[in-house]
Coordinates of C-alpha atoms in Angstrom, one line a residue:
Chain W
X2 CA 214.9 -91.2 207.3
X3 CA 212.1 -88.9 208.9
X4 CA 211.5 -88.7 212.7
X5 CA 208.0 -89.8 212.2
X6 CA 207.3 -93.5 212.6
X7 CA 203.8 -93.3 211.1
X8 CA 204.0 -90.2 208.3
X9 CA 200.2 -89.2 206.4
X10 CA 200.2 -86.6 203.9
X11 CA 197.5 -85.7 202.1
X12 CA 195.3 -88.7 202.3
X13 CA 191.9 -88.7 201.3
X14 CA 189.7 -91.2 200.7
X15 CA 186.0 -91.4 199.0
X16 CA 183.0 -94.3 199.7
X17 CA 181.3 -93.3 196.1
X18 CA 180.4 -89.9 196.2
X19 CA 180.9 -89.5 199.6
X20 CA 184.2 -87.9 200.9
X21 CA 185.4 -89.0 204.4
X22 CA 188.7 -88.5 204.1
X23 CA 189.9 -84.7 203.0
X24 CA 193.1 -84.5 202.7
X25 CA 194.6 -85.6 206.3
X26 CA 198.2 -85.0 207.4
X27 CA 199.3 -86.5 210.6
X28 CA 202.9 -87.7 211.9
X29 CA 203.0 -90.0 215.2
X30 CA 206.3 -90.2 216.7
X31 CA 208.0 -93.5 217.9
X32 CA 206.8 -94.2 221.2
X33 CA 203.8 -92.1 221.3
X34 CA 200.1 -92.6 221.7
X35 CA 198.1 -90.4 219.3
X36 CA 194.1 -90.6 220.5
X37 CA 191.9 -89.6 217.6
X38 CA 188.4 -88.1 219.1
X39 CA 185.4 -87.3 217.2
X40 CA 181.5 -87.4 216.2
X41 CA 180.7 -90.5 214.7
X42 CA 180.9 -89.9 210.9
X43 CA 183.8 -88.1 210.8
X44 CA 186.2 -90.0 209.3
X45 CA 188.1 -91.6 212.6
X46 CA 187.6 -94.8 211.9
X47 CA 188.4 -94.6 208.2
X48 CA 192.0 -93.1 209.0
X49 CA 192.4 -95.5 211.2
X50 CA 192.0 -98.5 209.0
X51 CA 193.8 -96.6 206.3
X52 CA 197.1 -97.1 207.7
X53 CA 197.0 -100.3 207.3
X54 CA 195.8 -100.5 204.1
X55 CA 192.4 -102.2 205.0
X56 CA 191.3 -99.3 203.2
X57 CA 193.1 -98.5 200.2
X58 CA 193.2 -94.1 199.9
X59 CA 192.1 -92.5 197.0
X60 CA 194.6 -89.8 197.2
X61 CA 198.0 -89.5 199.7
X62 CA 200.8 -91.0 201.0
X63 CA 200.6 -93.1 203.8
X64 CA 204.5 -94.4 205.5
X65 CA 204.7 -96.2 208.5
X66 CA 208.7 -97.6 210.0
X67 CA 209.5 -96.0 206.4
X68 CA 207.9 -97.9 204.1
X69 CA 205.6 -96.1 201.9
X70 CA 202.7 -98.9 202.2
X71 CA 200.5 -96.1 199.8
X72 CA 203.4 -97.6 196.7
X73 CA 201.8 -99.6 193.9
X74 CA 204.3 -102.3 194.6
X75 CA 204.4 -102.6 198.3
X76 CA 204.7 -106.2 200.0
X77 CA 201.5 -105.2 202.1
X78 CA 201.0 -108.3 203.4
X79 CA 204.3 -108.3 205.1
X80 CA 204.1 -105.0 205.7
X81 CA 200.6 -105.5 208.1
X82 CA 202.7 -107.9 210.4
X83 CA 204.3 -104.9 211.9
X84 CA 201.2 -103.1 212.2
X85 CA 198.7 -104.7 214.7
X86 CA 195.3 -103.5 214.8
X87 CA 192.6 -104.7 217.4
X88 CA 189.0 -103.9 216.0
X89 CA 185.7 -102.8 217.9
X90 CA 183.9 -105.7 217.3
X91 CA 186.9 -107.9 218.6
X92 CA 187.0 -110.3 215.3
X93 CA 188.8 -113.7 216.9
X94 CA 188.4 -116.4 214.7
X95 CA 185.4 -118.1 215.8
X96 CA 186.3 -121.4 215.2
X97 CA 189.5 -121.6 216.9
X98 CA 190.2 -121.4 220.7
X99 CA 192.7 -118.9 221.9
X100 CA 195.9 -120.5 221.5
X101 CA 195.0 -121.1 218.1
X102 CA 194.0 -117.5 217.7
X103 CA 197.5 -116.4 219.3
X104 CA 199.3 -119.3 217.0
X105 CA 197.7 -119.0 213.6
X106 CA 199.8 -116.3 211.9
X107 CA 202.4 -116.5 213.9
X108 CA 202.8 -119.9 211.9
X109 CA 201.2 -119.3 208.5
X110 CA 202.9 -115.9 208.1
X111 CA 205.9 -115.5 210.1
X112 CA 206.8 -119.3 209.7
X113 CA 207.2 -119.7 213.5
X114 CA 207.8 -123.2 214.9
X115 CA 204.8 -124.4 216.7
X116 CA 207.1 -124.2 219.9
X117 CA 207.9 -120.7 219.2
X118 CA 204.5 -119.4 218.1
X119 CA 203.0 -121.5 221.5
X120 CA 205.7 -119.7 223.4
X121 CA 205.1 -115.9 222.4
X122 CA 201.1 -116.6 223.0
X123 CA 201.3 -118.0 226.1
X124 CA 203.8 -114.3 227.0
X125 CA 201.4 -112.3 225.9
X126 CA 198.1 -114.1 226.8
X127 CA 200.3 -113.4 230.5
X128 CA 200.2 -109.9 229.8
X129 CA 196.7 -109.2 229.2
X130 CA 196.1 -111.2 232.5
X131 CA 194.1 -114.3 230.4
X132 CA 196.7 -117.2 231.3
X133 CA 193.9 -119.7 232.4
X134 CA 191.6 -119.0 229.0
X135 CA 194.7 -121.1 226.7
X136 CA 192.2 -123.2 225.9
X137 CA 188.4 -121.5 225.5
X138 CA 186.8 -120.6 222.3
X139 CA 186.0 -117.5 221.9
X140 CA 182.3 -117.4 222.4
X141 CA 183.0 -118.5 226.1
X142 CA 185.1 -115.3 226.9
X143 CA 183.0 -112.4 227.6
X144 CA 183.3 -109.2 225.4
X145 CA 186.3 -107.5 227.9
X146 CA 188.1 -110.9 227.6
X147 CA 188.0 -111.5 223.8
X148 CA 189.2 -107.9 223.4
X149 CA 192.1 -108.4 225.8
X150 CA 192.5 -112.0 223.5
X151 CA 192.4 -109.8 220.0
X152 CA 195.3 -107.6 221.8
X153 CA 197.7 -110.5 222.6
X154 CA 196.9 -112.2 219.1
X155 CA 198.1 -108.7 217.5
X156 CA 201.0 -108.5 219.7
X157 CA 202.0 -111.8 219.0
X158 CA 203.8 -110.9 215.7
X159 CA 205.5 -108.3 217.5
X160 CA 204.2 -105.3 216.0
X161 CA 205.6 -101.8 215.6
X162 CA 202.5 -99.6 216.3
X163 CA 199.4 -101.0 217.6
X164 CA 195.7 -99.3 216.2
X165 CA 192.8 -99.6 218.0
X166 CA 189.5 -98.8 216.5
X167 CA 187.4 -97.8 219.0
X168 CA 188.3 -100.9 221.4
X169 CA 185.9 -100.5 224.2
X170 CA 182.8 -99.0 222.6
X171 CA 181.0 -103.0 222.0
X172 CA 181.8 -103.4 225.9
X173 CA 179.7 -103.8 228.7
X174 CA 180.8 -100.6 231.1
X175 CA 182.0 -102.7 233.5
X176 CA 184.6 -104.6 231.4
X177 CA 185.7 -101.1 229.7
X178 CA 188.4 -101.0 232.4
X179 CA 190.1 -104.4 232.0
X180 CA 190.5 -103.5 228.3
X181 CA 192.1 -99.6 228.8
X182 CA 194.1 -101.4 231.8
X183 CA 196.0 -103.3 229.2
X184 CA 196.5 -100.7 226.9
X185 CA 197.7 -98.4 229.3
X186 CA 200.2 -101.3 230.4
X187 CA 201.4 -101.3 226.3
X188 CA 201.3 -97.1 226.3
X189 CA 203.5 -97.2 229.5
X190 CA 206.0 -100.2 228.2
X191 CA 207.0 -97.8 224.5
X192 CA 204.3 -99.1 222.4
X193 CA 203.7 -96.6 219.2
X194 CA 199.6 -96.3 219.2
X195 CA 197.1 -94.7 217.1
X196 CA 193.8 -95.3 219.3
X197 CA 190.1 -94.2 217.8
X198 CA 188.1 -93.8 221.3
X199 CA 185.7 -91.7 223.1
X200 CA 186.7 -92.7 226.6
X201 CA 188.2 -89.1 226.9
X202 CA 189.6 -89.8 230.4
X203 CA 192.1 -92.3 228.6
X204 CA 192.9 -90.1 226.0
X205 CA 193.5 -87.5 228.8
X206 CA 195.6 -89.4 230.8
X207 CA 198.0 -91.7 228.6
X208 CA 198.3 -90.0 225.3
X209 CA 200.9 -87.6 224.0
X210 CA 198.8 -86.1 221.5
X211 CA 194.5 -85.8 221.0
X212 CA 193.2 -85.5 217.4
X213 CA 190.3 -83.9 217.3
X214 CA 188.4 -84.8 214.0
X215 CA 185.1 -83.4 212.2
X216 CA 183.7 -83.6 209.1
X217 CA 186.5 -85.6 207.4
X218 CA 189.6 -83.2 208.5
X219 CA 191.3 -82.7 211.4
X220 CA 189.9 -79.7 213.2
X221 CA 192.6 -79.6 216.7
X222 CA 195.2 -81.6 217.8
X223 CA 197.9 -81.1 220.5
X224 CA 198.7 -82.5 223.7
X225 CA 195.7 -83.8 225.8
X226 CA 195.8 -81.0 228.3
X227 CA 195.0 -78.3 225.5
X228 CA 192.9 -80.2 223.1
X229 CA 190.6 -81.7 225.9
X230 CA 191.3 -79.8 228.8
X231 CA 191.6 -76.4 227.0
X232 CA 189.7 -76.8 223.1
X233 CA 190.5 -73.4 220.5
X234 CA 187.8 -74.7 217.9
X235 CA 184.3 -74.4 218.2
X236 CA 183.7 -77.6 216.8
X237 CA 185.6 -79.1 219.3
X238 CA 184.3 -77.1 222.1
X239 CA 180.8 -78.6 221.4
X240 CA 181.9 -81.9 220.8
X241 CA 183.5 -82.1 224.2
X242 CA 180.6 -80.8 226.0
X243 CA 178.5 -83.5 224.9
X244 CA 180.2 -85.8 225.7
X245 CA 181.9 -85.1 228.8
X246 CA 178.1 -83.9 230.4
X247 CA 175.6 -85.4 228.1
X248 CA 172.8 -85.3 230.2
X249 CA 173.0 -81.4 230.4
X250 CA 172.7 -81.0 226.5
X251 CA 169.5 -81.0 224.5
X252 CA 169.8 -82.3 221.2
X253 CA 172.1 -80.7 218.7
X254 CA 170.5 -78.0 216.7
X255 CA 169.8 -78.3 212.7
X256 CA 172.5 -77.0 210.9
Chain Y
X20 CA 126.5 -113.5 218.6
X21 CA 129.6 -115.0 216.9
X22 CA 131.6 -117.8 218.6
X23 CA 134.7 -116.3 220.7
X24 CA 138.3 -117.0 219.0
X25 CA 139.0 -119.4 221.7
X26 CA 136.1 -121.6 221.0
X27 CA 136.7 -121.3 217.5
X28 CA 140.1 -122.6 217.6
X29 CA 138.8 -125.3 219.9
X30 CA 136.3 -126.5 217.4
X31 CA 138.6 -126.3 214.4
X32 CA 141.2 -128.3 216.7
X33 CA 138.5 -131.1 217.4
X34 CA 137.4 -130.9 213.0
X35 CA 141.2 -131.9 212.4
X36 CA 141.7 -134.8 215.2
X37 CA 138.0 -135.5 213.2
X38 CA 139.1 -135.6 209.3
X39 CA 142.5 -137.5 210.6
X40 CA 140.0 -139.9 212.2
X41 CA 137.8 -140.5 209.0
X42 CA 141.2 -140.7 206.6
X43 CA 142.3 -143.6 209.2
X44 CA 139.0 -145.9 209.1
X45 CA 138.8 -145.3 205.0
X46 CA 141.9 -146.5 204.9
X47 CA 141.6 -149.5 207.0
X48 CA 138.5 -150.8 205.7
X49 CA 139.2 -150.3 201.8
X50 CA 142.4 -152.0 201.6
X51 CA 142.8 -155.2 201.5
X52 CA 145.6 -156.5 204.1
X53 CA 146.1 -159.5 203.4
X54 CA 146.9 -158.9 199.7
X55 CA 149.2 -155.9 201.1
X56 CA 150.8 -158.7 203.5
X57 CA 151.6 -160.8 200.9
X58 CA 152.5 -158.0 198.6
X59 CA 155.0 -156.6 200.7
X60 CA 155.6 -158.7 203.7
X61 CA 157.0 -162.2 202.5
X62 CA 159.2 -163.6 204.8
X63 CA 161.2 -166.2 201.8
X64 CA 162.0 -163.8 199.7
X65 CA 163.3 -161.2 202.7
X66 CA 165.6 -164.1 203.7
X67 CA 167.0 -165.1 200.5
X68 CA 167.8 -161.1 199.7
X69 CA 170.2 -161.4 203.0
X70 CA 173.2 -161.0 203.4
X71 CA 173.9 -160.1 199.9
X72 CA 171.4 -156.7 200.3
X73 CA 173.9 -155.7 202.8
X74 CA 177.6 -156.8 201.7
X75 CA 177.1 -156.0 198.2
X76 CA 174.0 -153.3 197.2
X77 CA 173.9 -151.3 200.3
X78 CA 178.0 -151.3 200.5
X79 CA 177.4 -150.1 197.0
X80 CA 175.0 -147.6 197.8
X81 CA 177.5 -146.3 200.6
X82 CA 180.7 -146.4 198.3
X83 CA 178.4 -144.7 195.4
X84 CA 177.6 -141.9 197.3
X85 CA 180.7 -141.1 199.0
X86 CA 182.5 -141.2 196.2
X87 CA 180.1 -139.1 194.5
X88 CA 179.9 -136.7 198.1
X89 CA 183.9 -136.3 197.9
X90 CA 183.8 -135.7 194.1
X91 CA 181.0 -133.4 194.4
X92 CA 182.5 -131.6 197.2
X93 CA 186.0 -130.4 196.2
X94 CA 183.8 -129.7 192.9
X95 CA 181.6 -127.7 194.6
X96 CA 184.0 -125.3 196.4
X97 CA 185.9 -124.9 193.3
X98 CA 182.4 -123.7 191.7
X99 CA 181.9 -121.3 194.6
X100 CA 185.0 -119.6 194.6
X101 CA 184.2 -119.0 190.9
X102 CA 181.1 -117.5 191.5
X103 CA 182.7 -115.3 193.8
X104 CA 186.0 -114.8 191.7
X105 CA 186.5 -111.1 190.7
X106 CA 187.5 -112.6 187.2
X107 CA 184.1 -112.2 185.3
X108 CA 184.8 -115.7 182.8
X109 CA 184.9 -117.7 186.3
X110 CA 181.8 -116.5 187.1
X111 CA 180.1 -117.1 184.1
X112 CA 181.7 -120.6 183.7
X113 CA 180.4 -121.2 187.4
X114 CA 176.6 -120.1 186.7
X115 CA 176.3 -121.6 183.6
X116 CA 177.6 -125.0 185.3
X117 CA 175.6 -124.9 188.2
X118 CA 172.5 -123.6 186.6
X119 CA 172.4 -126.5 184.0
X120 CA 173.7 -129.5 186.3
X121 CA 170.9 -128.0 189.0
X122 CA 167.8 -128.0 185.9
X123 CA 168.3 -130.8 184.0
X124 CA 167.5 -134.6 185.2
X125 CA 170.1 -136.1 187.1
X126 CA 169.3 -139.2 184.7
X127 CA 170.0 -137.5 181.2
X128 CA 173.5 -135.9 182.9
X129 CA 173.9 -139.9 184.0
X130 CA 173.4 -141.1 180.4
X131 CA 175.2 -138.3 178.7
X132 CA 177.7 -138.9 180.9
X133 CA 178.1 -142.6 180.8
X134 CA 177.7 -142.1 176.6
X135 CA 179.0 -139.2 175.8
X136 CA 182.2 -138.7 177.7
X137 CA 183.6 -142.0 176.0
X138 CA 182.5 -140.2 172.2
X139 CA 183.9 -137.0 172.9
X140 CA 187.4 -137.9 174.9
X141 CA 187.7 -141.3 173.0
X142 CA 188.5 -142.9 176.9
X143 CA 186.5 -145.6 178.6
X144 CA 186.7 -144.3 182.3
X145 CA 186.2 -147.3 184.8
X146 CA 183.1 -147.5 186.2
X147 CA 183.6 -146.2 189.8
X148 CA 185.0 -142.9 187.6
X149 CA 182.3 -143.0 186.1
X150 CA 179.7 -143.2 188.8
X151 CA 181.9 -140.6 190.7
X152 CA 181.9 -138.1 187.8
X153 CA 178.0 -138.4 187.5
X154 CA 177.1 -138.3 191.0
X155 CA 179.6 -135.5 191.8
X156 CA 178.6 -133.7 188.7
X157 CA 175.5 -133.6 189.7
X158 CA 176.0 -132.9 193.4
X159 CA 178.7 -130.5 192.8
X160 CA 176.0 -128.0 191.2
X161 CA 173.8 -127.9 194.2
X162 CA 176.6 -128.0 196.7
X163 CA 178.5 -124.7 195.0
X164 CA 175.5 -122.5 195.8
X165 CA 175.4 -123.5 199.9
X166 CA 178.7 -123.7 199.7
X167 CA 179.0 -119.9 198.2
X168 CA 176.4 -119.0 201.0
X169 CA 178.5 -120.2 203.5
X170 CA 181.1 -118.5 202.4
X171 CA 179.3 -115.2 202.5
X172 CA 178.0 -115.4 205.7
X173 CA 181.4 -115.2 207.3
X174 CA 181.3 -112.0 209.1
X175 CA 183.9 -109.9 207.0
X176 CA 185.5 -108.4 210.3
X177 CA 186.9 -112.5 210.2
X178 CA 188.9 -111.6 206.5
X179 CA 189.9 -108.3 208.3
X180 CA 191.3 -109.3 211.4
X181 CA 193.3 -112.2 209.0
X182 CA 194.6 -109.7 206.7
X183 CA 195.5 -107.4 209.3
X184 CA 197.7 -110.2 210.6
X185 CA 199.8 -110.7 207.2
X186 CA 197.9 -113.4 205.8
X187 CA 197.0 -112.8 202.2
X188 CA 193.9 -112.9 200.4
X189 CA 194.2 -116.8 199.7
X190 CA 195.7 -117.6 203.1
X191 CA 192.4 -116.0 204.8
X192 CA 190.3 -117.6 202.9
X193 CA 191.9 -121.2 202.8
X194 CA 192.9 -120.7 207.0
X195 CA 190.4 -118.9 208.5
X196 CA 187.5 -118.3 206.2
X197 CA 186.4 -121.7 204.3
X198 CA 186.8 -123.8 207.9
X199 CA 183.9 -121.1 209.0
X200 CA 182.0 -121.4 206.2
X201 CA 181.7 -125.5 206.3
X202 CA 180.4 -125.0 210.1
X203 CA 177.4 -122.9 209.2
X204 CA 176.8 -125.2 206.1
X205 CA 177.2 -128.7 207.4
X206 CA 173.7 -129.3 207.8
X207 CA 172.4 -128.3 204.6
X208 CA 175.3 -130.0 203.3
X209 CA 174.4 -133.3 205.1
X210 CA 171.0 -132.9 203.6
X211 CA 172.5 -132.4 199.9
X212 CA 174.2 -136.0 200.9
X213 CA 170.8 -137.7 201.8
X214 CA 169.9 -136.5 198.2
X215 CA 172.7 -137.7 196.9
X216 CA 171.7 -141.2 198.6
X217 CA 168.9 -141.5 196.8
X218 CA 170.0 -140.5 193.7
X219 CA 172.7 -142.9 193.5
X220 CA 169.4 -144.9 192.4
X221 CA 170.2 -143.6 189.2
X222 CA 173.2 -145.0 188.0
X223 CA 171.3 -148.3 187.2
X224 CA 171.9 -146.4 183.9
X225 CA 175.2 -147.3 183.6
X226 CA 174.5 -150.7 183.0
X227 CA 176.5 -152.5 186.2
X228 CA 177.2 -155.9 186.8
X229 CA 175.8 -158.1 189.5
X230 CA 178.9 -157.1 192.2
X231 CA 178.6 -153.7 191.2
X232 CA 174.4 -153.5 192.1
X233 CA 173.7 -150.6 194.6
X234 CA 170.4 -150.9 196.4
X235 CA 167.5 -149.9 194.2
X236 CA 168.9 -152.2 191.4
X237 CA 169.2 -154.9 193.1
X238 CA 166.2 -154.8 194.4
X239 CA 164.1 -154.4 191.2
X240 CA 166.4 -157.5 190.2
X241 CA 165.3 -159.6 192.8
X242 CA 161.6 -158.1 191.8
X243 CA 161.6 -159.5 188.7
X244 CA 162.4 -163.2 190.1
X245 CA 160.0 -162.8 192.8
X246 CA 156.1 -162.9 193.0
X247 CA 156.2 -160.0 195.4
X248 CA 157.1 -156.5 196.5
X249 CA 158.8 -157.6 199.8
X250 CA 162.3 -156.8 197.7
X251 CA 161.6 -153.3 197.0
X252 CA 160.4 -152.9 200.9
X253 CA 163.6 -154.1 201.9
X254 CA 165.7 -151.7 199.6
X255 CA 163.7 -149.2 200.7
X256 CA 164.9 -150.0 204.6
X257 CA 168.1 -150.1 203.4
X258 CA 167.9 -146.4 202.2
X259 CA 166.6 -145.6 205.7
X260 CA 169.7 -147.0 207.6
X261 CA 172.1 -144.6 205.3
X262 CA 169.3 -141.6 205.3
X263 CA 167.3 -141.4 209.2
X264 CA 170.9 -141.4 210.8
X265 CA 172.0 -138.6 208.4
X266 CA 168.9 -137.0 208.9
X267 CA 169.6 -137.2 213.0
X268 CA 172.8 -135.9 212.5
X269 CA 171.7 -132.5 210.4
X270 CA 169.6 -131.9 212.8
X271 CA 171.9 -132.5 215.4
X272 CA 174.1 -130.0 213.7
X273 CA 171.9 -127.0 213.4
X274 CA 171.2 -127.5 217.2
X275 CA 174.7 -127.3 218.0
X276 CA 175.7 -124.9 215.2
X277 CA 173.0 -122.0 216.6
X278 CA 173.7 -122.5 220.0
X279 CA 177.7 -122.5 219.7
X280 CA 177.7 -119.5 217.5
X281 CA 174.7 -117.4 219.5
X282 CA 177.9 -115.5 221.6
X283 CA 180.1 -115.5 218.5
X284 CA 181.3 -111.6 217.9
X285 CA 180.0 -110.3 214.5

């Protein structure tokens, strides 16, 4: 039995000839929120949806609440129920309205009685502040509200750790608030939480440790205060500039 | 000086109200209406076709081609999740089916069918099997490859978001993915139907009895005791109640199906 809840060692992971993944380690403690920062093309996203199997690593062990889900003969199915995820692009199931959404693998997978699986939804469509949407579909819910939906359908099977792949980056700036307003509420009630994001005032503010990534490794990470507030690496140095004061950047120079 | 494009357009506008003009006069002055009247229009032989046209060939017609639909259907998605099978034998089995049941003549599958089945299987299937088996046969070919389609265009962040609830590779597809997939095909799908409609004309093949006559038979049977063409006019109707409503409805579908799904989240 480790300390770590979530335990990577040595992962990498190749799209044909091209290597994303080089050889990652990385150890999220119960309880925490780890914020992975980055350029886009460095890997982020691909860790992210590595720990849940969604894509399957080339090399490297990958354990989450002790099981080694990176074992030929892993249960991953049952394994994914504990581990919610809540994707950019928000992904509700179009042709059901958000109970449904809420109720669907709460019944298929977990086997919950319809009262039970209604029950749980209707808790956590509470906490993400969507009581009066029970009944929309999804395409009537604007972006900030199907993203606060894909939360409570993840927490509804009462998941262990929560990743978020870049949650607010498909939302209209206004709405970006509603959605890190609920995720702060999770951060601040225990949740575990691997978060890919570039709202750097988030990660500043609620996470316990910032993963700076580049180029398929992890260049820096460290409490917020030091890798944002006070960066050692170059890379990271440059990376923050730009996007904490884009406008006073010219483009990036040729390398 | 050449004409300006917007006269242009104007004159070629008035040229094709012109030709249409021309077609309609020819028309009307070279046939010979009363011979078409009494070709097609006769009154008797209209009434004596009623009400057996409706209670027995176009109830035919309707139980023909749902049968065949239903058949052809669970046939079809069974084809399309070979084709898409990462077993390479299902895949072949599915293309070879579909291309051969989508080049050959719905008639020669009909006869091979209604001939061959009892040589090779020594069994004598009743004829509503029958007529399903052909029909579907048939149907199921064309329906696999909208049906596949369908299936395709699924966003794949849908499968993701299932699996990354628990639900296995079957469970997404049979919960969340195939229920998709039938919205953004249901009006190509009604249209494979109103094909289907018609071809139902071809089991005529199968040699049916009187009770069992579906629409274009019966009409060429009243035809061939009538002086006139007024029978075949009056199957042809008949098609039009099953097909012009179906026709409505696709339609009605597609306008529905791209405004719900304009919002949708890819």
């Amino acid at each position: 039995m480790s300390d770590s809840f979530v335990e990577i060692t040595g992962l990498k992971k190749s799209f044909g000839p091209l290597e994303v993944l080089k050889n990652i380690d990385l150890q999220v403690n119960r309880g925490d929120v780890v914020c992975i920062i980055g350029p886009s093309g460095s890997g982020k996203s691909t860790l992210l949806r590595c720990v849940n199997l969604l894509e399957e690593p080339n090399d490297g062990k990958i354990v989450v609440n002790d099981v080694e889900l990176t074992h030929p003969d892993v249960d991953i199915d049952t394994a994914r129920t504990k581990i919610g995820m809540v994707f950019q692009s928000f992904n509700l199931f179009s042709h059901l309205n958000v109970l449904a959404n809420l109720t669907v693998a709460q019944r298929k997978v977990l086997k919950r009685s319809e009262e039970e699986s209604r029950r749980i939804a209707l808790h956590n469509l509470d906490r993400v502040g969507l009581s009066d949407k029970v009944h929309s579909m999804p395409a009537q819910l604007s972006g900030g509200q199907q993203q606060r939906v894909a939360i409570a359908r993840a927490l509804s099977m009462d998941p262990e750790v929560m990743l978020f792949d870049e949650p607010t980056s498909a939302l209209d700036p206004e709405l970006v608030g509603d959605v890190l307003g609920v995720m702060r509420q999770l951060a601040d009630e225990g949740m575990t939480m691997l978060v890919v994001t570039h709202e750097m005032q988030f990660a500043r503010e609620v996470a316990d440790k910032v993963i700076f990534m580049d180029g398929g490794y992890i260049v820096e990470e460290g409490p917020a205060a030091d890798v944002i507030g006070n960066p050692q690496e170059e890379r990271t140095q440059s990376f923050l500039a730009r996007v904490l004061d884009p406008t006073h950047h010219g483009p990036k120079d040729p390398e | 000086m050449a004409m300006s494009k917007r006269k242009r357009a104007e004159y070629i506008r008035y040229a094709q109200y012109g030709i249409l003009l021309v077609v309609v006069v020819l028309v009307a002055v070279l046939a010979d209406w009363g011979q078409i009247q009494r070709a097609f229009f006769n009154v008797d032989i209209a009434k004596s076709m009623f009400p057996s046209v409706i209670t027995v060939a176009l109830k035919n017609t309707i139980i023909y081609t749902a049968l065949g639909f239903g058949f052809g259907l669970a046939l079809g998605l069974v084809l399309a999740l070979m084709k898409l099978s990462s077993v390479a034998p299902y895949r072949w089995i599915a293309t070879v089916y579909i291309e051969f049941f989508r080049g050959v003549p719905a008639l020669l599958v009909f006869i091979g069918i209604y001939y061959g089945v009892p040589i090779a299987f020594q069994m004598q299937f009743p004829p509503l099997t029958t007529v399903m088996l052909a029909l579907g046969g048939v149907g199921a070919a064309y329906m696999a490859e909208t049906i596949r389609a369908g299936i395709q265009a699924v966003p794949k962040g849908q499968v993701e978001a299932a699996r990354s609830l628990g639900m296995s590779q079957s469970r997404a597809m049979i919960t969340i993915v195939i229920p998709q997939a039938f919205r953004i095909i249901l009006p190509p799908l009604t249209n494979e139907l109103i094909l289907l409609t018609k071809d139902s004309s071809l089991i005529y093949i199968l040699g049916l009895f009187r009770e069992q006559y579906e629409l274009t038979k019966f009409g060429r049977e009243t035809l061939s005791r009538s002086p006139s063409l007024t029978p075949i006019l009056i199957a042809g109707l008949c098609y039009l109640i099953i097909t012009l409503p179906l026709g409505y409805l696709s339609r009605y579908l597609e306008r529905r199906g791209t405004s719900g799904r304009k919002k949708v989240s890819a």
